[in-house]
Each structure stands twice: as C-alpha cells, then as structure tokens.
mmCIF file of C-alpha atoms in Angstrom:
data_model
loop_
_atom_site.group_PDB
_atom_site.id
_atom_site.type_symbol
_atom_site.label_atom_id
_atom_site.label_comp_id
_atom_site.label_asym_id
_atom_site.label_seq_id
_atom_site.Cartn_x
_atom_site.Cartn_y
_atom_site.Cartn_z
ATOM 1 C CA MET A 18 0.000 0.000 0.000
ATOM 2 C CA LYS A 19 1.252 3.481 -0.852
ATOM 3 C CA ILE A 20 0.702 6.380 1.492
ATOM 4 C CA SER A 21 0.430 9.828 -0.036
ATOM 5 C CA VAL A 22 2.849 12.304 1.494
ATOM 6 C CA ASP A 23 1.974 15.990 1.371
ATOM 7 C CA GLN A 24 4.814 17.768 -0.423
ATOM 8 C CA GLY A 25 3.418 21.181 0.542
ATOM 9 C CA GLN A 26 5.190 21.243 3.884
ATOM 10 C CA ASP A 27 7.038 24.382 4.854
ATOM 11 C CA LYS A 28 10.552 25.040 3.612
ATOM 12 C CA GLY A 29 13.450 25.155 6.036
ATOM 13 C CA PHE A 30 15.425 28.267 6.936
ATOM 14 C CA LEU A 31 17.818 29.737 4.389
ATOM 15 C CA PRO A 32 21.451 28.891 5.158
ATOM 16 C CA ASP A 33 23.975 31.592 6.088
ATOM 17 C CA GLY A 34 25.102 33.785 3.213
ATOM 18 C CA ARG A 35 23.710 36.054 0.500
ATOM 19 C CA HIS A 36 20.496 34.976 -1.246
ATOM 20 C CA THR A 37 18.149 36.355 -3.884
ATOM 21 C CA VAL A 38 14.654 36.087 -2.429
ATOM 22 C CA GLU A 39 11.045 36.980 -3.149
ATOM 23 C CA ILE A 40 8.851 38.609 -0.507
ATOM 24 C CA THR A 41 5.898 36.216 -0.373
ATOM 25 C CA ALA A 42 3.903 37.510 2.606
ATOM 26 C CA ILE A 43 3.603 40.459 4.981
ATOM 27 C CA GLU A 44 2.227 40.158 8.499
ATOM 28 C CA GLU A 45 1.667 43.163 10.762
ATOM 29 C CA GLY A 46 1.846 43.212 14.531
ATOM 30 C CA VAL A 47 3.076 44.911 17.691
ATOM 31 C CA SER A 48 6.211 43.928 19.620
ATOM 32 C CA GLU A 49 5.629 41.903 22.752
ATOM 33 C CA HIS A 50 7.679 44.016 25.177
ATOM 34 C CA GLN A 51 7.621 47.638 24.009
ATOM 35 C CA ASN A 52 4.425 47.724 21.925
ATOM 36 C CA VAL A 53 6.269 48.978 18.829
ATOM 37 C CA PRO A 54 4.347 48.386 15.580
ATOM 38 C CA PHE A 55 6.143 46.192 13.041
ATOM 39 C CA PHE A 56 5.634 44.279 9.843
ATOM 40 C CA ALA A 57 7.252 40.910 9.200
ATOM 41 C CA ALA A 58 8.283 40.076 5.644
ATOM 42 C CA ARG A 59 8.557 36.414 4.658
ATOM 43 C CA MET A 60 11.371 36.113 2.110
ATOM 44 C CA GLU A 61 11.748 32.886 0.129
ATOM 45 C CA SER A 62 13.876 31.200 -2.488
ATOM 46 C CA GLU A 63 14.115 27.597 -3.649
ATOM 47 C CA ALA A 64 16.679 27.039 -0.852
ATOM 48 C CA GLY A 65 14.367 28.076 2.011
ATOM 49 C CA PHE A 66 12.958 31.122 3.774
ATOM 50 C CA VAL A 67 13.605 33.757 6.417
ATOM 51 C CA SER A 68 11.074 35.990 8.153
ATOM 52 C CA GLN A 69 12.322 39.448 9.106
ATOM 53 C CA ARG A 70 10.602 42.004 11.336
ATOM 54 C CA PHE A 71 10.799 45.706 10.477
ATOM 55 C CA TYR A 72 9.962 47.990 13.405
ATOM 56 C CA ASN A 73 8.124 51.276 12.838
ATOM 57 C CA SER A 74 10.373 53.290 15.140
ATOM 58 C CA GLU A 75 12.886 56.069 14.648
ATOM 59 C CA ALA A 76 15.724 53.513 14.809
ATOM 60 C CA GLY A 77 13.904 51.206 12.366
ATOM 61 C CA HIS A 78 13.073 53.778 9.672
ATOM 62 C CA PRO A 79 16.484 53.706 7.901
ATOM 63 C CA ILE A 80 16.269 49.891 7.665
ATOM 64 C CA ILE A 81 12.713 50.052 6.258
ATOM 65 C CA LEU A 82 13.851 52.644 3.699
ATOM 66 C CA GLN A 83 16.782 50.386 2.727
ATOM 67 C CA LEU A 84 14.310 47.527 2.129
ATOM 68 C CA TYR A 85 12.015 49.683 -0.036
ATOM 69 C CA SER A 86 14.986 51.018 -2.002
ATOM 70 C CA ALA A 87 16.268 47.472 -2.637
ATOM 71 C CA VAL A 88 12.937 46.495 -4.232
ATOM 72 C CA GLY A 89 12.683 49.697 -6.265
ATOM 73 C CA ILE A 90 9.931 51.505 -4.342
ATOM 74 C CA LYS A 91 10.596 55.205 -3.740
ATOM 75 C CA PRO A 92 8.756 56.703 -0.746
ATOM 76 C CA GLU A 93 6.790 59.898 -1.425
ATOM 77 C CA ALA A 94 6.980 62.785 1.051
ATOM 78 C CA GLY A 95 3.906 62.962 3.251
ATOM 79 C CA LYS A 96 2.542 59.565 2.145
ATOM 80 C CA ASP A 97 2.481 56.365 4.205
ATOM 81 C CA LEU A 98 4.315 53.317 2.876
ATOM 82 C CA ASP A 99 2.026 50.449 1.853
ATOM 83 C CA THR A 100 3.574 47.166 2.991
ATOM 84 C CA LYS A 101 1.354 45.235 0.546
ATOM 85 C CA GLN A 102 3.453 46.737 -2.290
ATOM 86 C CA LEU A 103 6.372 44.583 -1.099
ATOM 87 C CA VAL A 104 4.693 41.238 -1.854
ATOM 88 C CA GLY A 105 6.098 39.689 -5.025
ATOM 89 C CA LYS A 106 9.223 41.885 -5.041
ATOM 90 C CA HIS A 107 12.722 40.373 -5.361
ATOM 91 C CA LEU A 108 15.876 41.456 -3.552
ATOM 92 C CA SER A 109 19.224 40.219 -2.300
ATOM 93 C CA VAL A 110 19.685 39.637 1.453
ATOM 94 C CA GLU A 111 22.416 38.440 3.797
ATOM 95 C CA VAL A 112 21.127 35.684 6.106
ATOM 96 C CA SER A 113 22.707 34.904 9.489
ATOM 97 C CA ASP A 114 21.878 34.239 13.135
ATOM 98 C CA HIS A 115 21.606 37.098 15.621
ATOM 99 C CA SER A 116 21.848 36.548 19.396
ATOM 100 C CA TYR A 117 20.305 38.857 21.993
ATOM 101 C CA ALA A 118 19.198 38.870 25.625
ATOM 102 C CA ASP A 119 15.467 38.142 25.983
ATOM 103 C CA PRO A 120 13.976 41.236 27.713
ATOM 104 C CA ALA A 121 11.542 39.097 29.744
ATOM 105 C CA THR A 122 13.982 36.479 31.029
ATOM 106 C CA GLY A 123 17.486 37.825 30.353
ATOM 107 C CA ASN A 124 18.287 34.493 28.680
ATOM 108 C CA GLU A 125 20.249 34.541 25.446
ATOM 109 C CA ARG A 126 18.094 33.897 22.384
ATOM 110 C CA SER A 127 18.994 33.499 18.755
ATOM 111 C CA VAL A 128 16.973 34.431 15.676
ATOM 112 C CA ARG A 129 17.528 33.899 11.960
ATOM 113 C CA GLN A 130 17.647 37.312 10.295
ATOM 114 C CA ALA A 131 17.991 39.018 6.933
ATOM 115 C CA THR A 132 20.148 42.145 6.605
ATOM 116 C CA GLY A 133 22.153 43.974 3.935
ATOM 117 C CA PHE A 134 19.220 44.573 1.589
ATOM 118 C CA ARG A 135 20.288 45.095 -2.040
ATOM 119 C CA THR A 136 18.688 45.146 -5.460
ATOM 120 C CA ALA A 137 18.435 41.624 -6.870
#
C-alpha cells in the first residue's frame, strides 16, 4: 500500500550567506515588550525562507527605507508606505543568526535574520 505524502510542507530556513529572495507575505503586529508596531516580511527562495521584522520606530526607519529602495519603491513625502506593495518583489539579502538577551527572562536567544538589503 502506498501512502500519499503531502509535499506542501514548509521550507526550512535559508542557510547563512547572501540569497536572492522573493517577498511572499507580509504580516503586521506589535512587539511583545515595548508595543512597537512592526511588519514581518517572509522572504523565500528555492533554498528556504527567512522571516524578518521591520519595526516602525525612529531607529527602524532607515532599515525600512533600505528595504524599499532594494525592491525599487521610492517613498513619497507625506505619504504612508504600503507594505502590501512589497509582496512579489525580489531582492538580495544576507542571512545569518543574531543573538540577543530576551527582555523578559534575560536568557540569550537566537533568531535567523535578513540584513544587507540590495537590489536583486
């Protein structure tokens, strides 16, 4: 007897290094500890995926602008950025692990992150 196996299971994380990815989904939320609004971009290639949060804070604005620039979207003065415009866009990212102290527990945590946004 053959058992059908669902091939639609989620991809694994992208390995360390530079990858050309497509932004396949945007999820919006608020940070758990400081209530800072963010959007998370899921970035995928055939090799895997990474999900990166972008915080809507003064410190986060240059990083958000770097992301938009890398996908060819130019912000207009006085207009809000529409995160839905990012879906389907391609860019080059550097993937690595980032360690930090968890604000709630002080324990060291590690997250997979995308940085170094460039035009694909």
